[in-house]
Amino acid sequence: MTEPVTPPLPGGGDWLRLHPATPLLKGGIALIAVIGFVLANVRERLIEMFVGGPESGDLFDELNRRGHLGWAIAIVIGGLALGVVAFYLSWRMHTYRINDEAVEVRSGILFRTHRQARLDRIQGIAITRPFIARLFGAARLELSVAGQDAKVQLAYLRGSDVDRLRHDILLLASARRAEEGVAPLVTPSGAAGVPDAVGPDSIIGRRVTELLAPELDPQAAPPESVVRISPLRLAGSLLASGGTLVVLIIAIVLVIVTASGREIGFFFLLVPTFLGGVGYYARKVTRSLRFSIAATPDGVRVGYGLLTTSNDTLPPGRIHAIEVYQPLLWRPFDWWAIRINRAGHASSGSGSQPATTMLPVGTRSDVDKVLGLLLPGLASADTRHLILAGMVSSGATPGFAVDFVPAPRRGRWLRPFSWRRTGYALAGDAVLLRKGLVWRQLVAVPAARIQSIRIEQGPLARALDLCSLTLDTVAGPVSATLSVLDRAGSISAFDAISRAATTAGALEDSSRRPMGASSGGTRSADSHQQRPEDDR
Amino acid sequence: MSDPTNAAGADAKDSFGSSPTTKRVVIGGEWRRVSAKYIGVELVGVALFGVVAIGATLVFALTKWFAEPLGWIAVGVAVVVTLVMFVVAPRRVRSIGYQLRDDDLLFRRGIMFHRVVSVPYGRMQLIDINRGPVARFLGLAELRFVTAAAATGVTIPGLPDADADSLRDALVSLAETRRAGL
């Protein structure tokens, strides 16, 4: 590795402030709306209370008549001024800084907090643009690190700066800083500086273009790596999901009960059910519309959302488990979905969970592409047949060196349908698990991300000489468990997988070391490994 | 199991369920067992369970909450379960074992529901040492090996205090040399 070229720090490593509209966006709008609502509702009462007499006409006339107008105006203006000062102070005190080692945020007026996230611990960076914030041209940047509620939020930033900032942070964090150098930084930062100097009429124009702009900047990723989903297919996939069945059954039951005429009261259940169903679909659709996944130089970028747009960048090696699955109703269309486990799962916070869906619905070639993005090692020629076999076929696939080790026939006593598909394979740097006949699943766990390997055997399985094998990963929607495996076979697999996990981990570690030595930042992180609170 | 400080020493002749026609999950190597004193901790737990279970069912039986024979059947079940747990406790303790292999920590436990876990040293996030009241009286400690996966669940109970500390130091230094981030 040559002498690393340190990219210029955003803001030169100084403390920076957030978007000026931040207090408004963070709750100011809601506060104003609430106050307005309350005032509008209790206005009559207020007049009655302070001024007296229901015959009083307009508030201002009444106040004027009694000579209180000056006081009233003074109180209102005083309250407003106090609010503005508080907002201004909270904005002034909320600063962030990015340096070689960490991203730091200071906030609070009376109770100060200071949060720091080490760059080498970043699990992913998400950018969210809520609809109202988009109108202001603002966006929220979230750095997730592993641990409960351990994320650093920069809300809100200027929308045009956010993408560059993310690029800078990831560049600082990645080992590729030597190769990438400064070059890609210069153009966007230069371009971003210009529009701020333009007059106010173009601000509106700029907002409009920002609103209408495609969610994924076409220059950010090579187009052949981008996977998109047509709205039609998305609608179809939603209609063919299990949720539809539930909604249909509830609707039919309610209609029958209502039509039978004995219980009219059930009619009033119909409306909320209908509204609930519509809300469910609306939420799913708006979350998945304009979905795109693409390979950018910083990692895999997932973007979605119609009104509130979000996009999430996963640096390489931050994916802990991948599942390709197909609900029963999708089978006629040959549609598949992909979801992942990742560290830094935010348990709190409204709707700001990091995306775990990597493909809401896609064809087989989409799956191929997305898997290639997520686990490049898996999509090589000699393991490609494994993915296909893991997705659709059961039993053995003859003619290949690496194949799924199937479950024995006696497994049918415990898994009468799916035993035939149950199987595992070691493919290069990942372990593949195949399971489910009705709900087909293929789970891939990168060996370097396996936390532990577990073998379990209950009394029934013992009687049949079977056992179950589990690969533990960080918490998430994917669980890597196979239940009816041959005992002797899985003991040798247990050994093989634990060896693979160890060597993969060691390999990754050794490839990371040189960078740690050159920057100094990761070195100190190494010695703090045993104290997770340092990761904040 | 006569040697109470068995945790540090290994017993090569691990007779636990290794007859030639076994259908058990048996993984070779020299399993280290936890201290025999840990049986005491287990027995205290079982005794507490028995007192609560038998007491509660007795109350139901005496107040004739259920129809006449049912209450006494419940008491009988509670007594039998407690007795079985008493008898099985030593075997359950003997089924707990661990191995420090070259690259990973191996842990096993359970008779009916047997479980073997392998954790590569590099996956360690932190190590906890806990001492409950009974265990502290007997000079025992419990070592918990925490990884990023909540399901790993490697908790080695019944280690003599000194062993727990030295095992922790050994594991930490092993993890240090084989570290992998998250």
PDB file of N, CA, C and O in Angstrom, chain A residues 17-84:
ATOM      1  N   ARG A  17     -22.613  23.316  11.770  1.00  0.00           N
ATOM      2  CA  ARG A  17     -24.010  23.417  12.212  1.00  0.00           C
ATOM      3  C   ARG A  17     -24.919  22.723  11.218  1.00  0.00           C
ATOM      4  O   ARG A  17     -24.564  22.469  10.075  1.00  0.00           O
ATOM      5  N   LEU A  18     -26.123  22.476  11.669  1.00  0.00           N
ATOM      6  CA  LEU A  18     -27.093  21.791  10.829  1.00  0.00           C
ATOM      7  C   LEU A  18     -27.877  22.788   9.987  1.00  0.00           C
ATOM      8  O   LEU A  18     -27.647  23.993  10.061  1.00  0.00           O
ATOM      9  N   HIS A  19     -28.789  22.257   9.217  1.00  0.00           N
ATOM     10  CA  HIS A  19     -29.659  23.071   8.370  1.00  0.00           C
ATOM     11  C   HIS A  19     -30.449  24.048   9.245  1.00  0.00           C
ATOM     12  O   HIS A  19     -30.984  23.658  10.282  1.00  0.00           O
ATOM     13  N   PRO A  20     -30.530  25.327   8.852  1.00  0.00           N
ATOM     14  CA  PRO A  20     -31.214  26.310   9.717  1.00  0.00           C
ATOM     15  C   PRO A  20     -32.678  25.965   9.991  1.00  0.00           C
ATOM     16  O   PRO A  20     -33.228  26.384  11.003  1.00  0.00           O
ATOM     17  N   ALA A  21     -33.307  25.225   9.119  1.00  0.00           N
ATOM     18  CA  ALA A  21     -34.721  24.913   9.321  1.00  0.00           C
ATOM     19  C   ALA A  21     -34.917  23.723  10.268  1.00  0.00           C
ATOM     20  O   ALA A  21     -36.039  23.280  10.471  1.00  0.00           O
ATOM     21  N   THR A  22     -33.814  23.218  10.845  1.00  0.00           N
ATOM     22  CA  THR A  22     -33.897  22.008  11.655  1.00  0.00           C
ATOM     23  C   THR A  22     -34.950  22.060  12.768  1.00  0.00           C
ATOM     24  O   THR A  22     -35.766  21.154  12.869  1.00  0.00           O
ATOM     25  N   PRO A  23     -34.952  23.134  13.613  1.00  0.00           N
ATOM     26  CA  PRO A  23     -35.947  23.127  14.699  1.00  0.00           C
ATOM     27  C   PRO A  23     -37.367  23.043  14.174  1.00  0.00           C
ATOM     28  O   PRO A  23     -38.194  22.317  14.727  1.00  0.00           O
ATOM     29  N   LEU A  24     -37.628  23.757  13.081  1.00  0.00           N
ATOM     30  CA  LEU A  24     -38.958  23.702  12.476  1.00  0.00           C
ATOM     31  C   LEU A  24     -39.297  22.286  12.059  1.00  0.00           C
ATOM     32  O   LEU A  24     -40.365  21.769  12.354  1.00  0.00           O
ATOM     33  N   LEU A  25     -38.357  21.639  11.373  1.00  0.00           N
ATOM     34  CA  LEU A  25     -38.624  20.309  10.833  1.00  0.00           C
ATOM     35  C   LEU A  25     -38.734  19.281  11.944  1.00  0.00           C
ATOM     36  O   LEU A  25     -39.470  18.317  11.844  1.00  0.00           O
ATOM     37  N   LYS A  26     -37.979  19.501  13.027  1.00  0.00           N
ATOM     38  CA  LYS A  26     -37.937  18.479  14.066  1.00  0.00           C
ATOM     39  C   LYS A  26     -39.170  18.478  14.932  1.00  0.00           C
ATOM     40  O   LYS A  26     -39.327  17.628  15.779  1.00  0.00           O
ATOM     41  N   GLY A  27     -40.040  19.436  14.793  1.00  0.00           N
ATOM     42  CA  GLY A  27     -41.185  19.427  15.676  1.00  0.00           C
ATOM     43  C   GLY A  27     -41.814  20.789  15.782  1.00  0.00           C
ATOM     44  O   GLY A  27     -42.904  20.945  16.330  1.00  0.00           O
ATOM     45  N   GLY A  28     -41.101  21.776  15.243  1.00  0.00           N
ATOM     46  CA  GLY A  28     -41.643  23.126  15.283  1.00  0.00           C
ATOM     47  C   GLY A  28     -42.956  23.211  14.552  1.00  0.00           C
ATOM     48  O   GLY A  28     -43.912  23.829  15.037  1.00  0.00           O
ATOM     49  N   ILE A  29     -43.024  22.549  13.402  1.00  0.00           N
ATOM     50  CA  ILE A  29     -44.244  22.610  12.604  1.00  0.00           C
ATOM     51  C   ILE A  29     -45.396  21.999  13.392  1.00  0.00           C
ATOM     52  O   ILE A  29     -46.486  22.563  13.477  1.00  0.00           O
ATOM     53  N   ALA A  30     -45.118  20.878  14.016  1.00  0.00           N
ATOM     54  CA  ALA A  30     -46.161  20.217  14.794  1.00  0.00           C
ATOM     55  C   ALA A  30     -46.603  21.122  15.934  1.00  0.00           C
ATOM     56  O   ALA A  30     -47.803  21.278  16.194  1.00  0.00           O
ATOM     57  N   LEU A  31     -45.621  21.754  16.585  1.00  0.00           N
ATOM     58  CA  LEU A  31     -45.943  22.617  17.719  1.00  0.00           C
ATOM     59  C   LEU A  31     -46.847  23.768  17.285  1.00  0.00           C
ATOM     60  O   LEU A  31     -47.885  24.042  17.894  1.00  0.00           O
ATOM     61  N   ILE A  32     -46.458  24.413  16.180  1.00  0.00           N
ATOM     62  CA  ILE A  32     -47.251  25.531  15.685  1.00  0.00           C
ATOM     63  C   ILE A  32     -48.657  25.056  15.332  1.00  0.00           C
ATOM     64  O   ILE A  32     -49.652  25.708  15.673  1.00  0.00           O
ATOM     65  N   ALA A  33     -48.722  23.900  14.687  1.00  0.00           N
ATOM     66  CA  ALA A  33     -50.034  23.377  14.303  1.00  0.00           C
ATOM     67  C   ALA A  33     -50.884  23.118  15.544  1.00  0.00           C
ATOM     68  O   ALA A  33     -52.067  23.459  15.583  1.00  0.00           O
ATOM     69  N   VAL A  34     -50.257  22.532  16.577  1.00  0.00           N
ATOM     70  CA  VAL A  34     -51.003  22.227  17.792  1.00  0.00           C
ATOM     71  C   VAL A  34     -51.508  23.505  18.443  1.00  0.00           C
ATOM     72  O   VAL A  34     -52.681  23.618  18.805  1.00  0.00           O
ATOM     73  N   ILE A  35     -50.614  24.494  18.547  1.00  0.00           N
ATOM     74  CA  ILE A  35     -51.021  25.758  19.177  1.00  0.00           C
ATOM     75  C   ILE A  35     -52.165  26.386  18.393  1.00  0.00           C
ATOM     76  O   ILE A  35     -53.171  26.824  18.954  1.00  0.00           O
ATOM     77  N   GLY A  36     -52.027  26.382  17.056  1.00  0.00           N
ATOM     78  CA  GLY A  36     -53.080  26.946  16.224  1.00  0.00           C
ATOM     79  C   GLY A  36     -54.400  26.224  16.430  1.00  0.00           C
ATOM     80  O   GLY A  36     -55.454  26.850  16.589  1.00  0.00           O
ATOM     81  N   PHE A  37     -54.316  24.912  16.487  1.00  0.00           N
ATOM     82  CA  PHE A  37     -55.522  24.101  16.665  1.00  0.00           C
ATOM     83  C   PHE A  37     -56.185  24.432  18.001  1.00  0.00           C
ATOM     84  O   PHE A  37     -57.389  24.690  18.074  1.00  0.00           O
ATOM     85  N   VAL A  38     -55.364  24.441  19.041  1.00  0.00           N
ATOM     86  CA  VAL A  38     -55.899  24.708  20.374  1.00  0.00           C
ATOM     87  C   VAL A  38     -56.544  26.085  20.415  1.00  0.00           C
ATOM     88  O   VAL A  38     -57.672  26.262  20.877  1.00  0.00           O
ATOM     89  N   LEU A  39     -55.829  27.063  19.869  1.00  0.00           N
ATOM     90  CA  LEU A  39     -56.349  28.434  19.897  1.00  0.00           C
ATOM     91  C   LEU A  39     -57.676  28.524  19.158  1.00  0.00           C
ATOM     92  O   LEU A  39     -58.640  29.114  19.648  1.00  0.00           O
ATOM     93  N   ALA A  40     -57.708  27.887  17.967  1.00  0.00           N
ATOM     94  CA  ALA A  40     -58.921  27.960  17.168  1.00  0.00           C
ATOM     95  C   ALA A  40     -60.099  27.342  17.918  1.00  0.00           C
ATOM     96  O   ALA A  40     -61.240  27.808  17.808  1.00  0.00           O
ATOM     97  N   ASN A  41     -59.809  26.295  18.696  1.00  0.00           N
ATOM     98  CA  ASN A  41     -60.894  25.598  19.369  1.00  0.00           C
ATOM     99  C   ASN A  41     -61.356  26.286  20.636  1.00  0.00           C
ATOM    100  O   ASN A  41     -62.545  26.303  20.927  1.00  0.00           O
ATOM    101  N   VAL A  42     -60.423  26.828  21.381  1.00  0.00           N
ATOM    102  CA  VAL A  42     -60.820  27.382  22.675  1.00  0.00           C
ATOM    103  C   VAL A  42     -60.957  28.897  22.625  1.00  0.00           C
ATOM    104  O   VAL A  42     -61.097  29.542  23.640  1.00  0.00           O
ATOM    105  N   ARG A  43     -60.907  29.440  21.409  1.00  0.00           N
ATOM    106  CA  ARG A  43     -60.929  30.892  21.272  1.00  0.00           C
ATOM    107  C   ARG A  43     -62.155  31.486  21.968  1.00  0.00           C
ATOM    108  O   ARG A  43     -62.054  32.414  22.777  1.00  0.00           O
ATOM    109  N   GLU A  44     -63.296  30.870  21.647  1.00  0.00           N
ATOM    110  CA  GLU A  44     -64.542  31.391  22.218  1.00  0.00           C
ATOM    111  C   GLU A  44     -64.472  31.376  23.744  1.00  0.00           C
ATOM    112  O   GLU A  44     -64.837  32.337  24.408  1.00  0.00           O
ATOM    113  N   ARG A  45     -63.953  30.232  24.236  1.00  0.00           N
ATOM    114  CA  ARG A  45     -63.857  30.105  25.687  1.00  0.00           C
ATOM    115  C   ARG A  45     -62.939  31.156  26.291  1.00  0.00           C
ATOM    116  O   ARG A  45     -63.231  31.742  27.324  1.00  0.00           O
ATOM    117  N   LEU A  46     -61.835  31.392  25.595  1.00  0.00           N
ATOM    118  CA  LEU A  46     -60.857  32.356  26.097  1.00  0.00           C
ATOM    119  C   LEU A  46     -61.496  33.739  26.186  1.00  0.00           C
ATOM    120  O   LEU A  46     -61.341  34.450  27.171  1.00  0.00           O
ATOM    121  N   ILE A  47     -62.205  34.059  25.125  1.00  0.00           N
ATOM    122  CA  ILE A  47     -62.845  35.381  25.110  1.00  0.00           C
ATOM    123  C   ILE A  47     -63.793  35.479  26.292  1.00  0.00           C
ATOM    124  O   ILE A  47     -63.793  36.454  27.043  1.00  0.00           O
ATOM    125  N   GLU A  48     -64.557  34.409  26.448  1.00  0.00           N
ATOM    126  CA  GLU A  48     -65.531  34.400  27.530  1.00  0.00           C
ATOM    127  C   GLU A  48     -64.855  34.581  28.878  1.00  0.00           C
ATOM    128  O   GLU A  48     -65.285  35.343  29.728  1.00  0.00           O
ATOM    129  N   MET A  49     -63.743  33.838  29.039  1.00  0.00           N
ATOM    130  CA  MET A  49     -63.079  33.805  30.328  1.00  0.00           C
ATOM    131  C   MET A  49     -62.461  35.166  30.674  1.00  0.00           C
ATOM    132  O   MET A  49     -62.648  35.688  31.768  1.00  0.00           O
ATOM    133  N   PHE A  50     -61.756  35.715  29.687  1.00  0.00           N
ATOM    134  CA  PHE A  50     -61.013  36.941  29.998  1.00  0.00           C
ATOM    135  C   PHE A  50     -61.869  38.186  29.822  1.00  0.00           C
ATOM    136  O   PHE A  50     -61.691  39.161  30.518  1.00  0.00           O
ATOM    137  N   VAL A  51     -62.726  38.143  28.851  1.00  0.00           N
ATOM    138  CA  VAL A  51     -63.444  39.347  28.498  1.00  0.00           C
ATOM    139  C   VAL A  51     -64.870  39.307  29.047  1.00  0.00           C
ATOM    140  O   VAL A  51     -65.406  40.322  29.481  1.00  0.00           O
ATOM    141  N   GLY A  52     -65.416  38.129  29.060  1.00  0.00           N
ATOM    142  CA  GLY A  52     -66.746  37.960  29.620  1.00  0.00           C
ATOM    143  C   GLY A  52     -67.831  38.327  28.636  1.00  0.00           C
ATOM    144  O   GLY A  52     -67.639  39.148  27.731  1.00  0.00           O
ATOM    145  N   GLY A  53     -68.943  37.675  28.791  1.00  0.00           N
ATOM    146  CA  GLY A  53     -70.091  38.006  27.971  1.00  0.00           C
ATOM    147  C   GLY A  53     -70.108  37.280  26.649  1.00  0.00           C
ATOM    148  O   GLY A  53     -69.191  37.465  25.849  1.00  0.00           O
ATOM    149  N   PRO A  54     -71.088  36.421  26.426  1.00  0.00           N
ATOM    150  CA  PRO A  54     -71.164  35.693  25.169  1.00  0.00           C
ATOM    151  C   PRO A  54     -71.549  36.606  24.010  1.00  0.00           C
ATOM    152  O   PRO A  54     -71.383  36.222  22.868  1.00  0.00           O
ATOM    153  N   GLU A  55     -72.022  37.814  24.338  1.00  0.00           N
ATOM    154  CA  GLU A  55     -72.483  38.680  23.249  1.00  0.00           C
ATOM    155  C   GLU A  55     -71.324  39.349  22.544  1.00  0.00           C
ATOM    156  O   GLU A  55     -71.488  39.999  21.533  1.00  0.00           O
ATOM    157  N   SER A  56     -70.094  39.175  23.098  1.00  0.00           N
ATOM    158  CA  SER A  56     -68.943  39.870  22.526  1.00  0.00           C
ATOM    159  C   SER A  56     -68.681  39.394  21.105  1.00  0.00           C
ATOM    160  O   SER A  56     -68.807  38.219  20.790  1.00  0.00           O
ATOM    161  N   GLY A  57     -68.298  40.315  20.268  1.00  0.00           N
ATOM    162  CA  GLY A  57     -68.094  39.993  18.858  1.00  0.00           C
ATOM    163  C   GLY A  57     -66.673  39.544  18.595  1.00  0.00           C
ATOM    164  O   GLY A  57     -66.190  38.583  19.197  1.00  0.00           O
ATOM    165  N   ASP A  58     -66.016  40.245  17.774  1.00  0.00           N
ATOM    166  CA  ASP A  58     -64.662  39.886  17.394  1.00  0.00           C
ATOM    167  C   ASP A  58     -63.700  40.103  18.560  1.00  0.00           C
ATOM    168  O   ASP A  58     -63.861  41.012  19.374  1.00  0.00           O
ATOM    169  N   LEU A  59     -62.691  39.255  18.605  1.00  0.00           N
ATOM    170  CA  LEU A  59     -61.741  39.311  19.710  1.00  0.00           C
ATOM    171  C   LEU A  59     -61.022  40.655  19.763  1.00  0.00           C
ATOM    172  O   LEU A  59     -60.868  41.265  20.812  1.00  0.00           O
ATOM    173  N   PHE A  60     -60.579  41.087  18.571  1.00  0.00           N
ATOM    174  CA  PHE A  60     -59.791  42.316  18.559  1.00  0.00           C
ATOM    175  C   PHE A  60     -60.643  43.536  18.924  1.00  0.00           C
ATOM    176  O   PHE A  60     -60.192  44.413  19.648  1.00  0.00           O
ATOM    177  N   ASP A  61     -61.882  43.533  18.423  1.00  0.00           N
ATOM    178  CA  ASP A  61     -62.782  44.644  18.762  1.00  0.00           C
ATOM    179  C   ASP A  61     -62.962  44.724  20.272  1.00  0.00           C
ATOM    180  O   ASP A  61     -62.852  45.785  20.878  1.00  0.00           O
ATOM    181  N   GLU A  62     -63.193  43.550  20.832  1.00  0.00           N
ATOM    182  CA  GLU A  62     -63.470  43.497  22.260  1.00  0.00           C
ATOM    183  C   GLU A  62     -62.264  43.985  23.058  1.00  0.00           C
ATOM    184  O   GLU A  62     -62.386  44.788  23.980  1.00  0.00           O
ATOM    185  N   LEU A  63     -61.089  43.456  22.636  1.00  0.00           N
ATOM    186  CA  LEU A  63     -59.865  43.843  23.343  1.00  0.00           C
ATOM    187  C   LEU A  63     -59.637  45.330  23.215  1.00  0.00           C
ATOM    188  O   LEU A  63     -59.270  46.012  24.178  1.00  0.00           O
ATOM    189  N   ASN A  64     -59.886  45.835  22.020  1.00  0.00           N
ATOM    190  CA  ASN A  64     -59.655  47.245  21.760  1.00  0.00           C
ATOM    191  C   ASN A  64     -60.569  48.091  22.630  1.00  0.00           C
ATOM    192  O   ASN A  64     -60.153  49.098  23.204  1.00  0.00           O
ATOM    193  N   ARG A  65     -61.797  47.604  22.725  1.00  0.00           N
ATOM    194  CA  ARG A  65     -62.784  48.352  23.489  1.00  0.00           C
ATOM    195  C   ARG A  65     -62.348  48.464  24.945  1.00  0.00           C
ATOM    196  O   ARG A  65     -62.538  49.484  25.591  1.00  0.00           O
ATOM    197  N   ARG A  66     -61.776  47.411  25.424  1.00  0.00           N
ATOM    198  CA  ARG A  66     -61.405  47.405  26.839  1.00  0.00           C
ATOM    199  C   ARG A  66     -60.000  47.933  27.080  1.00  0.00           C
ATOM    200  O   ARG A  66     -59.547  47.953  28.226  1.00  0.00           O
ATOM    201  N   GLY A  67     -59.287  48.217  25.984  1.00  0.00           N
ATOM    202  CA  GLY A  67     -57.950  48.785  26.148  1.00  0.00           C
ATOM    203  C   GLY A  67     -56.881  47.758  26.487  1.00  0.00           C
ATOM    204  O   GLY A  67     -55.823  48.093  27.005  1.00  0.00           O
ATOM    205  N   HIS A  68     -57.160  46.472  26.227  1.00  0.00           N
ATOM    206  CA  HIS A  68     -56.162  45.437  26.518  1.00  0.00           C
ATOM    207  C   HIS A  68     -55.363  45.028  25.296  1.00  0.00           C
ATOM    208  O   HIS A  68     -54.532  44.139  25.387  1.00  0.00           O
ATOM    209  N   LEU A  69     -55.664  45.639  24.189  1.00  0.00           N
ATOM    210  CA  LEU A  69     -55.059  45.155  22.929  1.00  0.00           C
ATOM    211  C   LEU A  69     -53.538  45.160  23.021  1.00  0.00           C
ATOM    212  O   LEU A  69     -52.858  44.216  22.633  1.00  0.00           O
ATOM    213  N   GLY A  70     -52.991  46.238  23.542  1.00  0.00           N
ATOM    214  CA  GLY A  70     -51.536  46.352  23.637  1.00  0.00           C
ATOM    215  C   GLY A  70     -50.951  45.208  24.430  1.00  0.00           C
ATOM    216  O   GLY A  70     -49.981  44.556  24.000  1.00  0.00           O
ATOM    217  N   TRP A  71     -51.568  44.886  25.562  1.00  0.00           N
ATOM    218  CA  TRP A  71     -51.068  43.799  26.389  1.00  0.00           C
ATOM    219  C   TRP A  71     -51.116  42.462  25.640  1.00  0.00           C
ATOM    220  O   TRP A  71     -50.158  41.698  25.668  1.00  0.00           O
ATOM    221  N   ALA A  72     -52.251  42.241  25.007  1.00  0.00           N
ATOM    222  CA  ALA A  72     -52.412  40.952  24.309  1.00  0.00           C
ATOM    223  C   ALA A  72     -51.346  40.784  23.245  1.00  0.00           C
ATOM    224  O   ALA A  72     -50.691  39.727  23.143  1.00  0.00           O
ATOM    225  N   ILE A  73     -51.146  41.843  22.481  1.00  0.00           N
ATOM    226  CA  ILE A  73     -50.135  41.751  21.419  1.00  0.00           C
ATOM    227  C   ILE A  73     -48.763  41.517  22.035  1.00  0.00           C
ATOM    228  O   ILE A  73     -47.973  40.684  21.560  1.00  0.00           O
ATOM    229  N   ALA A  74     -48.482  42.216  23.120  1.00  0.00           N
ATOM    230  CA  ALA A  74     -47.173  42.071  23.759  1.00  0.00           C
ATOM    231  C   ALA A  74     -46.955  40.630  24.218  1.00  0.00           C
ATOM    232  O   ALA A  74     -45.883  40.045  24.018  1.00  0.00           O
ATOM    233  N   ILE A  75     -48.009  40.044  24.812  1.00  0.00           N
ATOM    234  CA  ILE A  75     -47.858  38.661  25.295  1.00  0.00           C
ATOM    235  C   ILE A  75     -47.596  37.708  24.134  1.00  0.00           C
ATOM    236  O   ILE A  75     -46.689  36.872  24.174  1.00  0.00           O
ATOM    237  N   VAL A  76     -48.370  37.869  23.069  1.00  0.00           N
ATOM    238  CA  VAL A  76     -48.203  36.970  21.911  1.00  0.00           C
ATOM    239  C   VAL A  76     -46.805  37.120  21.338  1.00  0.00           C
ATOM    240  O   VAL A  76     -46.095  36.126  21.096  1.00  0.00           O
ATOM    241  N   ILE A  77     -46.396  38.365  21.136  1.00  0.00           N
ATOM    242  CA  ILE A  77     -45.069  38.583  20.542  1.00  0.00           C
ATOM    243  C   ILE A  77     -43.988  38.058  21.471  1.00  0.00           C
ATOM    244  O   ILE A  77     -43.014  37.422  21.031  1.00  0.00           O
ATOM    245  N   GLY A  78     -44.171  38.272  22.799  1.00  0.00           N
ATOM    246  CA  GLY A  78     -43.189  37.767  23.756  1.00  0.00           C
ATOM    247  C   GLY A  78     -43.058  36.256  23.676  1.00  0.00           C
ATOM    248  O   GLY A  78     -41.951  35.716  23.636  1.00  0.00           O
ATOM    249  N   GLY A  79     -44.211  35.569  23.615  1.00  0.00           N
ATOM    250  CA  GLY A  79     -44.187  34.101  23.519  1.00  0.00           C
ATOM    251  C   GLY A  79     -43.472  33.649  22.269  1.00  0.00           C
ATOM    252  O   GLY A  79     -42.607  32.761  22.298  1.00  0.00           O
ATOM    253  N   LEU A  80     -43.813  34.308  21.167  1.00  0.00           N
ATOM    254  CA  LEU A  80     -43.171  33.941  19.900  1.00  0.00           C
ATOM    255  C   LEU A  80     -41.672  34.149  19.984  1.00  0.00           C
ATOM    256  O   LEU A  80     -40.886  33.298  19.574  1.00  0.00           O
ATOM    257  N   ALA A  81     -41.280  35.292  20.546  1.00  0.00           N
ATOM    258  CA  ALA A  81     -39.850  35.600  20.626  1.00  0.00           C
ATOM    259  C   ALA A  81     -39.133  34.548  21.467  1.00  0.00           C
ATOM    260  O   ALA A  81     -38.056  34.075  21.111  1.00  0.00           O
ATOM    261  N   LEU A  82     -39.774  34.173  22.585  1.00  0.00           N
ATOM    262  CA  LEU A  82     -39.163  33.158  23.444  1.00  0.00           C
ATOM    263  C   LEU A  82     -38.957  31.861  22.670  1.00  0.00           C
ATOM    264  O   LEU A  82     -37.887  31.243  22.728  1.00  0.00           O
ATOM    265  N   GLY A  83     -40.004  31.476  21.925  1.00  0.00           N
ATOM    266  CA  GLY A  83     -39.903  30.234  21.132  1.00  0.00           C
ATOM    267  C   GLY A  83     -38.784  30.325  20.117  1.00  0.00           C
ATOM    268  O   GLY A  83     -37.963  29.420  19.971  1.00  0.00           O
ATOM    269  N   VAL A  84     -38.727  31.490  19.439  1.00  0.00           N
ATOM    270  CA  VAL A  84     -37.699  31.656  18.412  1.00  0.00           C
ATOM    271  C   VAL A  84     -36.316  31.581  19.043  1.00  0.00           C
ATOM    272  O   VAL A  84     -35.413  30.909  18.531  1.00  0.00           O
TER     273      VAL A  84
END
